[in-house]
Amino acid sequence: MNEVQERFLPNITLLRGENLQYLFTALFILGFISFLVSVVLMILSIRKGNRLPIRFIFLTTAFFAIASIGLYGMLNLSSNSTQSEVDQAVEHESSDATTEKNPATSPQIKLSGFHMTTDEFKNKFNGAVGKYRLNGLSITRLNVKDSSEQGTGTFEYVFNDELRLVGVVNADESVQEIRLYGTGDTRKPTGGIFLTAIATLILTTNSEYTYNDAQDVIQDIGLLDRDVNQSDFDEATVRNELEYRFNIQDYGHSTFEITVAK
């Protein structure tokens, strides 16, 4: 197919469709009117006691067939036109979705790291806290500090004397790393608010996860095992291109961190 055909083929197809629409409409109107006239004449003839000619009955049947053909053609063309519009709409939506997923063709700026700003992180974190009623973990305000030398920044939030949250922000203002610091005697079984905060961070970085999914991640790390070495522990797992790591540095300090998997 040459360039001229590609340019004018849609217009030709459209004209053909319009012509067929006019043709079927005309067939339906003429056939239906003729059929009604024939029926009225048949009724009047029967009332007068006249015998109906066979060809008159054939004409009435033919008029009905013509009207039916016209009606069928109109409905068929209308259905094809509607389906074409739906297909175009679906294709347009698919094209938009592809553009959004492809940073090279999308005009929007795509965030790196966790693909969320500090405000979005705070809202998702608090959303998980409210959804699962995780009392005592809400974030009121993140203290963000910029670093002009490296083009990055950090934020911090202190839950209590034994639990502190620290994060790293990229130059595009997206969260890149998250670390949760816990203090206390790690020789005791890990649990309480520290473990709940870990689950909340997992839910925050995976919007489709449930609390059971978060527990599965904790299980993969090995925190729920009975033989966990509380004085020397460093295990990690990767989910959805994010690495979740728990580390015990000594008897008094534990760290849970989330970074982009390499």
PDB file of C-alpha atoms in Angstrom:
ATOM      1  CA  MET A   1       0.000   0.000   0.000  1.00  0.00           C
ATOM      2  CA  ASN A   2       1.549   3.322  -1.052  1.00  0.00           C
ATOM      3  CA  GLU A   3       1.453   6.621   0.798  1.00  0.00           C
ATOM      4  CA  VAL A   4      -1.521   7.979  -1.164  1.00  0.00           C
ATOM      5  CA  GLN A   5      -3.597   4.888  -0.386  1.00  0.00           C
ATOM      6  CA  GLU A   6      -2.690   5.032   3.300  1.00  0.00           C
ATOM      7  CA  ARG A   7      -3.687   8.691   3.433  1.00  0.00           C
ATOM      8  CA  PHE A   8      -7.064   8.392   1.718  1.00  0.00           C
ATOM      9  CA  LEU A   9      -8.140   4.861   2.649  1.00  0.00           C
ATOM     10  CA  PRO A  10      -9.782   5.890   5.965  1.00  0.00           C
ATOM     11  CA  ASN A  11     -11.786   8.598   4.172  1.00  0.00           C
ATOM     12  CA  ILE A  12     -12.886   6.153   1.459  1.00  0.00           C
ATOM     13  CA  THR A  13     -13.973   3.629   4.070  1.00  0.00           C
ATOM     14  CA  LEU A  14     -15.899   6.341   5.885  1.00  0.00           C
ATOM     15  CA  LEU A  15     -17.692   7.426   2.715  1.00  0.00           C
ATOM     16  CA  ARG A  16     -18.614   3.855   1.930  1.00  0.00           C
ATOM     17  CA  GLY A  17     -20.029   3.434   5.399  1.00  0.00           C
ATOM     18  CA  GLU A  18     -22.101   6.610   5.101  1.00  0.00           C
ATOM     19  CA  ASN A  19     -23.426   5.581   1.682  1.00  0.00           C
ATOM     20  CA  LEU A  20     -24.441   2.166   2.985  1.00  0.00           C
ATOM     21  CA  GLN A  21     -26.129   3.821   5.940  1.00  0.00           C
ATOM     22  CA  TYR A  22     -28.188   6.005   3.585  1.00  0.00           C
ATOM     23  CA  LEU A  23     -29.018   2.991   1.401  1.00  0.00           C
ATOM     24  CA  PHE A  24     -30.222   0.811   4.266  1.00  0.00           C
ATOM     25  CA  THR A  25     -32.177   3.702   5.757  1.00  0.00           C
ATOM     26  CA  ALA A  26     -33.926   4.294   2.443  1.00  0.00           C
ATOM     27  CA  LEU A  27     -34.693   0.572   2.081  1.00  0.00           C
ATOM     28  CA  PHE A  28     -36.167   0.445   5.557  1.00  0.00           C
ATOM     29  CA  ILE A  29     -38.352   3.535   5.115  1.00  0.00           C
ATOM     30  CA  LEU A  30     -39.639   2.610   1.649  1.00  0.00           C
ATOM     31  CA  GLY A  31     -40.127  -1.040   2.553  1.00  0.00           C
ATOM     32  CA  PHE A  32     -41.878  -0.259   5.822  1.00  0.00           C
ATOM     33  CA  ILE A  33     -44.218   2.314   4.277  1.00  0.00           C
ATOM     34  CA  SER A  34     -45.019  -0.019   1.379  1.00  0.00           C
ATOM     35  CA  PHE A  35     -45.639  -2.862   3.816  1.00  0.00           C
ATOM     36  CA  LEU A  36     -48.046  -0.763   5.886  1.00  0.00           C
ATOM     37  CA  VAL A  37     -49.923   0.364   2.778  1.00  0.00           C
ATOM     38  CA  SER A  38     -50.184  -3.244   1.586  1.00  0.00           C
ATOM     39  CA  VAL A  39     -51.484  -4.398   4.965  1.00  0.00           C
ATOM     40  CA  VAL A  40     -54.125  -1.649   5.028  1.00  0.00           C
ATOM     41  CA  LEU A  41     -55.243  -2.524   1.473  1.00  0.00           C
ATOM     42  CA  MET A  42     -55.400  -6.216   2.405  1.00  0.00           C
ATOM     43  CA  ILE A  43     -57.590  -5.448   5.416  1.00  0.00           C
ATOM     44  CA  LEU A  44     -59.937  -3.253   3.354  1.00  0.00           C
ATOM     45  CA  SER A  45     -60.140  -5.879   0.630  1.00  0.00           C
ATOM     46  CA  ILE A  46     -61.002  -8.620   3.140  1.00  0.00           C
ATOM     47  CA  ARG A  47     -63.730  -6.472   4.702  1.00  0.00           C
ATOM     48  CA  LYS A  48     -65.310  -5.987   1.289  1.00  0.00           C
ATOM     49  CA  GLY A  49     -65.283  -9.738   0.796  1.00  0.00           C
ATOM     50  CA  ASN A  50     -62.888  -9.656  -2.120  1.00  0.00           C
ATOM     51  CA  ARG A  51     -60.455 -12.463  -2.722  1.00  0.00           C
ATOM     52  CA  LEU A  52     -56.771 -11.488  -2.356  1.00  0.00           C
ATOM     53  CA  PRO A  53     -54.565 -12.135  -5.426  1.00  0.00           C
ATOM     54  CA  ILE A  54     -51.505 -14.268  -4.725  1.00  0.00           C
ATOM     55  CA  ARG A  55     -49.163 -11.694  -6.252  1.00  0.00           C
ATOM     56  CA  PHE A  56     -50.553  -9.094  -3.815  1.00  0.00           C
ATOM     57  CA  ILE A  57     -49.560 -11.342  -0.937  1.00  0.00           C
ATOM     58  CA  PHE A  58     -46.123 -11.831  -2.518  1.00  0.00           C
ATOM     59  CA  LEU A  59     -45.660  -8.046  -2.814  1.00  0.00           C
ATOM     60  CA  THR A  60     -46.588  -7.525   0.831  1.00  0.00           C
ATOM     61  CA  THR A  61     -44.078 -10.188   1.852  1.00  0.00           C
ATOM     62  CA  ALA A  62     -41.439  -8.606  -0.392  1.00  0.00           C
ATOM     63  CA  PHE A  63     -42.035  -5.162   1.156  1.00  0.00           C
ATOM     64  CA  PHE A  64     -41.646  -6.695   4.612  1.00  0.00           C
ATOM     65  CA  ALA A  65     -38.396  -8.387   3.551  1.00  0.00           C
ATOM     66  CA  ILE A  66     -37.033  -5.112   2.140  1.00  0.00           C
ATOM     67  CA  ALA A  67     -37.854  -3.275   5.367  1.00  0.00           C
ATOM     68  CA  SER A  68     -36.195  -6.056   7.392  1.00  0.00           C
ATOM     69  CA  ILE A  69     -33.043  -5.910   5.255  1.00  0.00           C
ATOM     70  CA  GLY A  70     -32.870  -2.149   5.684  1.00  0.00           C
ATOM     71  CA  LEU A  71     -33.356  -2.409   9.456  1.00  0.00           C
ATOM     72  CA  TYR A  72     -30.739  -5.162   9.776  1.00  0.00           C
ATOM     73  CA  GLY A  73     -28.232  -3.156   7.744  1.00  0.00           C
ATOM     74  CA  MET A  74     -28.804  -0.031   9.852  1.00  0.00           C
ATOM     75  CA  LEU A  75     -28.323  -1.924  13.114  1.00  0.00           C
ATOM     76  CA  ASN A  76     -25.250  -3.735  11.819  1.00  0.00           C
ATOM     77  CA  LEU A  77     -23.532  -0.529  10.657  1.00  0.00           C
ATOM     78  CA  SER A  78     -24.418   1.184  13.924  1.00  0.00           C
ATOM     79  CA  SER A  79     -22.944  -1.724  15.892  1.00  0.00           C
ATOM     80  CA  ASN A  80     -19.733  -1.670  13.833  1.00  0.00           C
ATOM     81  CA  SER A  81     -19.403   2.080  14.316  1.00  0.00           C
ATOM     82  CA  THR A  82     -19.824   1.765  18.094  1.00  0.00           C
ATOM     83  CA  GLN A  83     -17.287  -1.068  18.269  1.00  0.00           C
ATOM     84  CA  SER A  84     -14.823   1.002  16.236  1.00  0.00           C
ATOM     85  CA  GLU A  85     -15.175   3.883  18.692  1.00  0.00           C
ATOM     86  CA  VAL A  86     -14.645   1.507  21.610  1.00  0.00           C
ATOM     87  CA  ASP A  87     -11.546   0.035  19.950  1.00  0.00           C
ATOM     88  CA  GLN A  88     -10.150   3.508  19.361  1.00  0.00           C
ATOM     89  CA  ALA A  89     -10.793   4.444  22.981  1.00  0.00           C
ATOM     90  CA  VAL A  90      -9.094   1.265  24.207  1.00  0.00           C
ATOM     91  CA  GLU A  91      -6.148   1.871  21.884  1.00  0.00           C
ATOM     92  CA  HIS A  92      -5.869   5.449  23.125  1.00  0.00           C
ATOM     93  CA  GLU A  93      -5.899   4.323  26.770  1.00  0.00           C
ATOM     94  CA  SER A  94      -3.339   1.627  26.003  1.00  0.00           C
ATOM     95  CA  SER A  95      -1.131   4.213  24.326  1.00  0.00           C
ATOM     96  CA  ASP A  96      -1.416   6.511  27.346  1.00  0.00           C
ATOM     97  CA  ALA A  97      -0.544   3.647  29.685  1.00  0.00           C
ATOM     98  CA  THR A  98       2.484   2.757  27.589  1.00  0.00           C
ATOM     99  CA  THR A  99       3.612   6.366  27.617  1.00  0.00           C
ATOM    100  CA  GLU A 100       3.314   6.513  31.385  1.00  0.00           C
ATOM    101  CA  LYS A 101       5.373   3.333  31.786  1.00  0.00           C
ATOM    102  CA  ASN A 102       8.068   4.423  29.336  1.00  0.00           C
ATOM    103  CA  PRO A 103      10.072   7.327  30.738  1.00  0.00           C
ATOM    104  CA  ALA A 104      11.635   7.958  27.324  1.00  0.00           C
ATOM    105  CA  THR A 105       8.279   8.892  25.772  1.00  0.00           C
ATOM    106  CA  SER A 106       6.444  10.281  28.786  1.00  0.00           C
ATOM    107  CA  PRO A 107       6.544  14.033  29.399  1.00  0.00           C
ATOM    108  CA  GLN A 108       6.103  13.431  33.135  1.00  0.00           C
ATOM    109  CA  ILE A 109       9.104  13.303  35.441  1.00  0.00           C
ATOM    110  CA  LYS A 110       9.589   9.830  36.875  1.00  0.00           C
ATOM    111  CA  LEU A 111      10.916   9.622  40.408  1.00  0.00           C
ATOM    112  CA  SER A 112      13.738   7.241  41.161  1.00  0.00           C
ATOM    113  CA  GLY A 113      14.222   5.239  44.325  1.00  0.00           C
ATOM    114  CA  PHE A 114      10.928   4.226  45.929  1.00  0.00           C
ATOM    115  CA  HIS A 115       8.933   6.375  43.463  1.00  0.00           C
ATOM    116  CA  MET A 116       7.451   8.473  46.267  1.00  0.00           C
ATOM    117  CA  THR A 117       8.197  11.831  47.830  1.00  0.00           C
ATOM    118  CA  THR A 118       8.565  12.363  51.561  1.00  0.00           C
ATOM    119  CA  ASP A 119       4.960  13.589  51.802  1.00  0.00           C
ATOM    120  CA  GLU A 120       3.716  10.532  49.918  1.00  0.00           C
ATOM    121  CA  PHE A 121       5.814   8.322  52.173  1.00  0.00           C
ATOM    122  CA  LYS A 122       4.341   9.901  55.289  1.00  0.00           C
ATOM    123  CA  ASN A 123       0.767   9.608  53.963  1.00  0.00           C
ATOM    124  CA  LYS A 124       1.207   5.945  52.978  1.00  0.00           C
ATOM    125  CA  PHE A 125       2.827   5.146  56.312  1.00  0.00           C
ATOM    126  CA  ASN A 126       0.015   6.784  58.274  1.00  0.00           C
ATOM    127  CA  GLY A 127      -2.508   5.120  55.965  1.00  0.00           C
ATOM    128  CA  ALA A 128      -1.132   1.693  56.879  1.00  0.00           C
ATOM    129  CA  VAL A 129      -1.127   2.648  60.570  1.00  0.00           C
ATOM    130  CA  GLY A 130      -4.783   3.667  60.401  1.00  0.00           C
ATOM    131  CA  LYS A 131      -5.891   0.703  58.300  1.00  0.00           C
ATOM    132  CA  TYR A 132      -4.411  -1.889  60.643  1.00  0.00           C
ATOM    133  CA  ARG A 133      -4.805   0.185  63.842  1.00  0.00           C
ATOM    134  CA  LEU A 134      -1.111   0.194  64.651  1.00  0.00           C
ATOM    135  CA  ASN A 135      -1.282   2.567  67.593  1.00  0.00           C
ATOM    136  CA  GLY A 136       1.694   4.705  68.506  1.00  0.00           C
ATOM    137  CA  LEU A 137       3.322   4.802  65.087  1.00  0.00           C
ATOM    138  CA  SER A 138       1.774   7.790  63.298  1.00  0.00           C
ATOM    139  CA  ILE A 139       4.169  10.297  61.730  1.00  0.00           C
ATOM    140  CA  THR A 140       3.220  13.911  62.362  1.00  0.00           C
ATOM    141  CA  ARG A 141       6.019  15.684  60.502  1.00  0.00           C
ATOM    142  CA  LEU A 142       9.243  14.631  58.798  1.00  0.00           C
ATOM    143  CA  ASN A 143      12.238  16.850  59.405  1.00  0.00           C
ATOM    144  CA  VAL A 144      13.958  17.089  56.005  1.00  0.00           C
ATOM    145  CA  LYS A 145      17.533  18.361  55.776  1.00  0.00           C
ATOM    146  CA  ASP A 146      19.091  19.223  52.417  1.00  0.00           C
ATOM    147  CA  SER A 147      22.698  18.492  51.503  1.00  0.00           C
ATOM    148  CA  SER A 148      23.824  20.952  48.823  1.00  0.00           C
ATOM    149  CA  GLU A 149      27.168  19.223  48.297  1.00  0.00           C
ATOM    150  CA  GLN A 150      25.827  15.818  47.236  1.00  0.00           C
ATOM    151  CA  GLY A 151      22.454  16.989  45.902  1.00  0.00           C
ATOM    152  CA  THR A 152      20.649  14.698  48.338  1.00  0.00           C
ATOM    153  CA  GLY A 153      18.884  15.145  51.628  1.00  0.00           C
ATOM    154  CA  THR A 154      17.859  13.271  54.742  1.00  0.00           C
ATOM    155  CA  PHE A 155      14.789  13.136  56.921  1.00  0.00           C
ATOM    156  CA  GLU A 156      14.269  11.897  60.449  1.00  0.00           C
ATOM    157  CA  TYR A 157      11.421  11.057  62.782  1.00  0.00           C
ATOM    158  CA  VAL A 158      11.681   9.973  66.408  1.00  0.00           C
ATOM    159  CA  PHE A 159       8.859   7.735  67.638  1.00  0.00           C
ATOM    160  CA  ASN A 160      10.246   7.352  71.149  1.00  0.00           C
ATOM    161  CA  ASP A 161      13.543   7.015  72.995  1.00  0.00           C
ATOM    162  CA  GLU A 162      14.110   3.529  71.576  1.00  0.00           C
ATOM    163  CA  LEU A 163      12.799   3.897  68.021  1.00  0.00           C
ATOM    164  CA  ARG A 164      14.019   6.310  65.344  1.00  0.00           C
ATOM    165  CA  LEU A 165      13.363   6.554  61.583  1.00  0.00           C
ATOM    166  CA  VAL A 166      15.933   7.979  59.139  1.00  0.00           C
ATOM    167  CA  GLY A 167      15.652   8.287  55.369  1.00  0.00           C
ATOM    168  CA  VAL A 168      17.655   9.461  52.364  1.00  0.00           C
ATOM    169  CA  VAL A 169      16.128  11.702  49.692  1.00  0.00           C
ATOM    170  CA  ASN A 170      17.429  11.994  46.124  1.00  0.00           C
ATOM    171  CA  ALA A 171      17.891  15.210  44.178  1.00  0.00           C
ATOM    172  CA  ASP A 172      14.472  14.607  42.565  1.00  0.00           C
ATOM    173  CA  GLU A 173      12.946  14.674  46.083  1.00  0.00           C
ATOM    174  CA  SER A 174      12.130  10.965  46.048  1.00  0.00           C
ATOM    175  CA  VAL A 175      12.853   8.627  48.933  1.00  0.00           C
ATOM    176  CA  GLN A 176      15.907   6.470  48.212  1.00  0.00           C
ATOM    177  CA  GLU A 177      16.650   4.672  51.482  1.00  0.00           C
ATOM    178  CA  ILE A 178      14.871   4.070  54.773  1.00  0.00           C
ATOM    179  CA  ARG A 179      16.448   2.951  58.048  1.00  0.00           C
ATOM    180  CA  LEU A 180      14.727   2.116  61.304  1.00  0.00           C
ATOM    181  CA  TYR A 181      16.955   2.179  64.394  1.00  0.00           C
ATOM    182  CA  GLY A 182      15.959   0.380  67.566  1.00  0.00           C
ATOM    183  CA  THR A 183      17.761   0.365  70.881  1.00  0.00           C
ATOM    184  CA  GLY A 184      17.398  -1.973  73.805  1.00  0.00           C
ATOM    185  CA  ASP A 185      18.413  -5.447  74.855  1.00  0.00           C
ATOM    186  CA  THR A 186      18.290  -7.441  71.614  1.00  0.00           C
ATOM    187  CA  ARG A 187      18.963 -10.668  73.506  1.00  0.00           C
ATOM    188  CA  LYS A 188      15.271 -10.657  74.304  1.00  0.00           C
ATOM    189  CA  PRO A 189      12.818 -11.891  71.594  1.00  0.00           C
ATOM    190  CA  THR A 190      12.293  -9.276  68.914  1.00  0.00           C
ATOM    191  CA  GLY A 191       8.760  -7.879  68.974  1.00  0.00           C
ATOM    192  CA  GLY A 192       6.595  -5.067  70.211  1.00  0.00           C
ATOM    193  CA  ILE A 193       6.507  -1.696  68.518  1.00  0.00           C
ATOM    194  CA  PHE A 194       9.812  -2.257  66.696  1.00  0.00           C
ATOM    195  CA  LEU A 195       8.508  -5.306  64.827  1.00  0.00           C
ATOM    196  CA  THR A 196       5.220  -3.511  64.155  1.00  0.00           C
ATOM    197  CA  ALA A 197       7.129  -0.549  62.706  1.00  0.00           C
ATOM    198  CA  ILE A 198       9.018  -2.927  60.414  1.00  0.00           C
ATOM    199  CA  ALA A 199       5.736  -4.370  59.130  1.00  0.00           C
ATOM    200  CA  THR A 200       4.382  -0.854  58.578  1.00  0.00           C
ATOM    201  CA  LEU A 201       7.415   0.140  56.508  1.00  0.00           C
ATOM    202  CA  ILE A 202       6.980  -2.973  54.366  1.00  0.00           C
ATOM    203  CA  LEU A 203       3.327  -2.062  53.787  1.00  0.00           C
ATOM    204  CA  THR A 204       4.338   1.517  52.965  1.00  0.00           C
ATOM    205  CA  THR A 205       6.749   0.462  50.233  1.00  0.00           C
ATOM    206  CA  ASN A 206       4.349  -2.135  48.773  1.00  0.00           C
ATOM    207  CA  SER A 207       0.914  -0.586  48.362  1.00  0.00           C
ATOM    208  CA  GLU A 208      -0.615  -3.888  47.217  1.00  0.00           C
ATOM    209  CA  TYR A 209       0.603  -5.833  50.254  1.00  0.00           C
ATOM    210  CA  THR A 210      -1.578  -6.929  53.158  1.00  0.00           C
ATOM    211  CA  TYR A 211      -0.408  -7.357  56.734  1.00  0.00           C
ATOM    212  CA  ASN A 212       0.023 -11.073  56.073  1.00  0.00           C
ATOM    213  CA  ASP A 213       2.328 -10.230  53.136  1.00  0.00           C
ATOM    214  CA  ALA A 214       4.394  -8.035  55.444  1.00  0.00           C
ATOM    215  CA  GLN A 215       4.688 -10.906  57.902  1.00  0.00           C
ATOM    216  CA  ASP A 216       5.861 -13.156  55.067  1.00  0.00           C
ATOM    217  CA  VAL A 217       8.687 -10.705  54.327  1.00  0.00           C
ATOM    218  CA  ILE A 218       9.667 -10.675  58.009  1.00  0.00           C
ATOM    219  CA  GLN A 219       9.589 -14.461  57.976  1.00  0.00           C
ATOM    220  CA  ASP A 220      11.842 -14.553  54.896  1.00  0.00           C
ATOM    221  CA  ILE A 221      14.374 -12.382  56.695  1.00  0.00           C
ATOM    222  CA  GLY A 222      14.359 -14.888  59.534  1.00  0.00           C
ATOM    223  CA  LEU A 223      13.205 -12.646  62.373  1.00  0.00           C
ATOM    224  CA  LEU A 224      10.434 -15.026  63.408  1.00  0.00           C
ATOM    225  CA  ASP A 225      12.710 -18.037  63.772  1.00  0.00           C
ATOM    226  CA  ARG A 226      13.149 -19.340  67.291  1.00  0.00           C
ATOM    227  CA  ASP A 227      16.925 -19.755  66.974  1.00  0.00           C
ATOM    228  CA  VAL A 228      17.646 -16.136  65.968  1.00  0.00           C
ATOM    229  CA  ASN A 229      21.063 -15.046  67.213  1.00  0.00           C
ATOM    230  CA  GLN A 230      20.227 -11.804  68.956  1.00  0.00           C
ATOM    231  CA  SER A 231      23.887 -10.824  69.295  1.00  0.00           C
ATOM    232  CA  ASP A 232      24.988 -11.345  65.695  1.00  0.00           C
ATOM    233  CA  PHE A 233      22.331 -11.256  62.984  1.00  0.00           C
ATOM    234  CA  ASP A 234      22.400  -9.910  59.408  1.00  0.00           C
ATOM    235  CA  GLU A 235      19.847 -11.261  56.920  1.00  0.00           C
ATOM    236  CA  ALA A 236      17.964  -9.800  53.944  1.00  0.00           C
ATOM    237  CA  THR A 237      15.332 -10.584  51.339  1.00  0.00           C
ATOM    238  CA  VAL A 238      14.351  -8.910  48.052  1.00  0.00           C
ATOM    239  CA  ARG A 239      10.777  -8.121  47.038  1.00  0.00           C
ATOM    240  CA  ASN A 240       9.690  -6.048  44.029  1.00  0.00           C
ATOM    241  CA  GLU A 241      13.206  -4.688  43.422  1.00  0.00           C
ATOM    242  CA  LEU A 242      13.559  -3.574  47.045  1.00  0.00           C
ATOM    243  CA  GLU A 243      15.920  -5.124  49.574  1.00  0.00           C
ATOM    244  CA  TYR A 244      14.752  -5.529  53.173  1.00  0.00           C
ATOM    245  CA  ARG A 245      17.594  -6.123  55.643  1.00  0.00           C
ATOM    246  CA  PHE A 246      17.706  -6.562  59.406  1.00  0.00           C
ATOM    247  CA  ASN A 247      20.975  -6.211  61.242  1.00  0.00           C
ATOM    248  CA  ILE A 248      21.984  -6.478  64.898  1.00  0.00           C
ATOM    249  CA  GLN A 249      25.219  -4.610  65.492  1.00  0.00           C
ATOM    250  CA  ASP A 250      25.550  -5.389  69.169  1.00  0.00           C
ATOM    251  CA  TYR A 251      23.403  -6.170  72.147  1.00  0.00           C
ATOM    252  CA  GLY A 252      21.960  -2.678  72.220  1.00  0.00           C
ATOM    253  CA  HIS A 253      21.362  -1.604  68.614  1.00  0.00           C
ATOM    254  CA  SER A 254      19.284  -3.048  65.769  1.00  0.00           C
ATOM    255  CA  THR A 255      18.733  -1.685  62.268  1.00  0.00           C
ATOM    256  CA  PHE A 256      16.085  -2.439  59.691  1.00  0.00           C
ATOM    257  CA  GLU A 257      16.757  -0.878  56.298  1.00  0.00           C
ATOM    258  CA  ILE A 258      15.023  -0.740  52.927  1.00  0.00           C
ATOM    259  CA  THR A 259      17.080   0.045  49.830  1.00  0.00           C
ATOM    260  CA  VAL A 260      16.777  -0.349  46.085  1.00  0.00           C
ATOM    261  CA  ALA A 261      18.068  -3.807  45.175  1.00  0.00           C
ATOM    262  CA  LYS A 262      21.195  -3.824  43.024  1.00  0.00           C
TER     263      LYS A 262
END
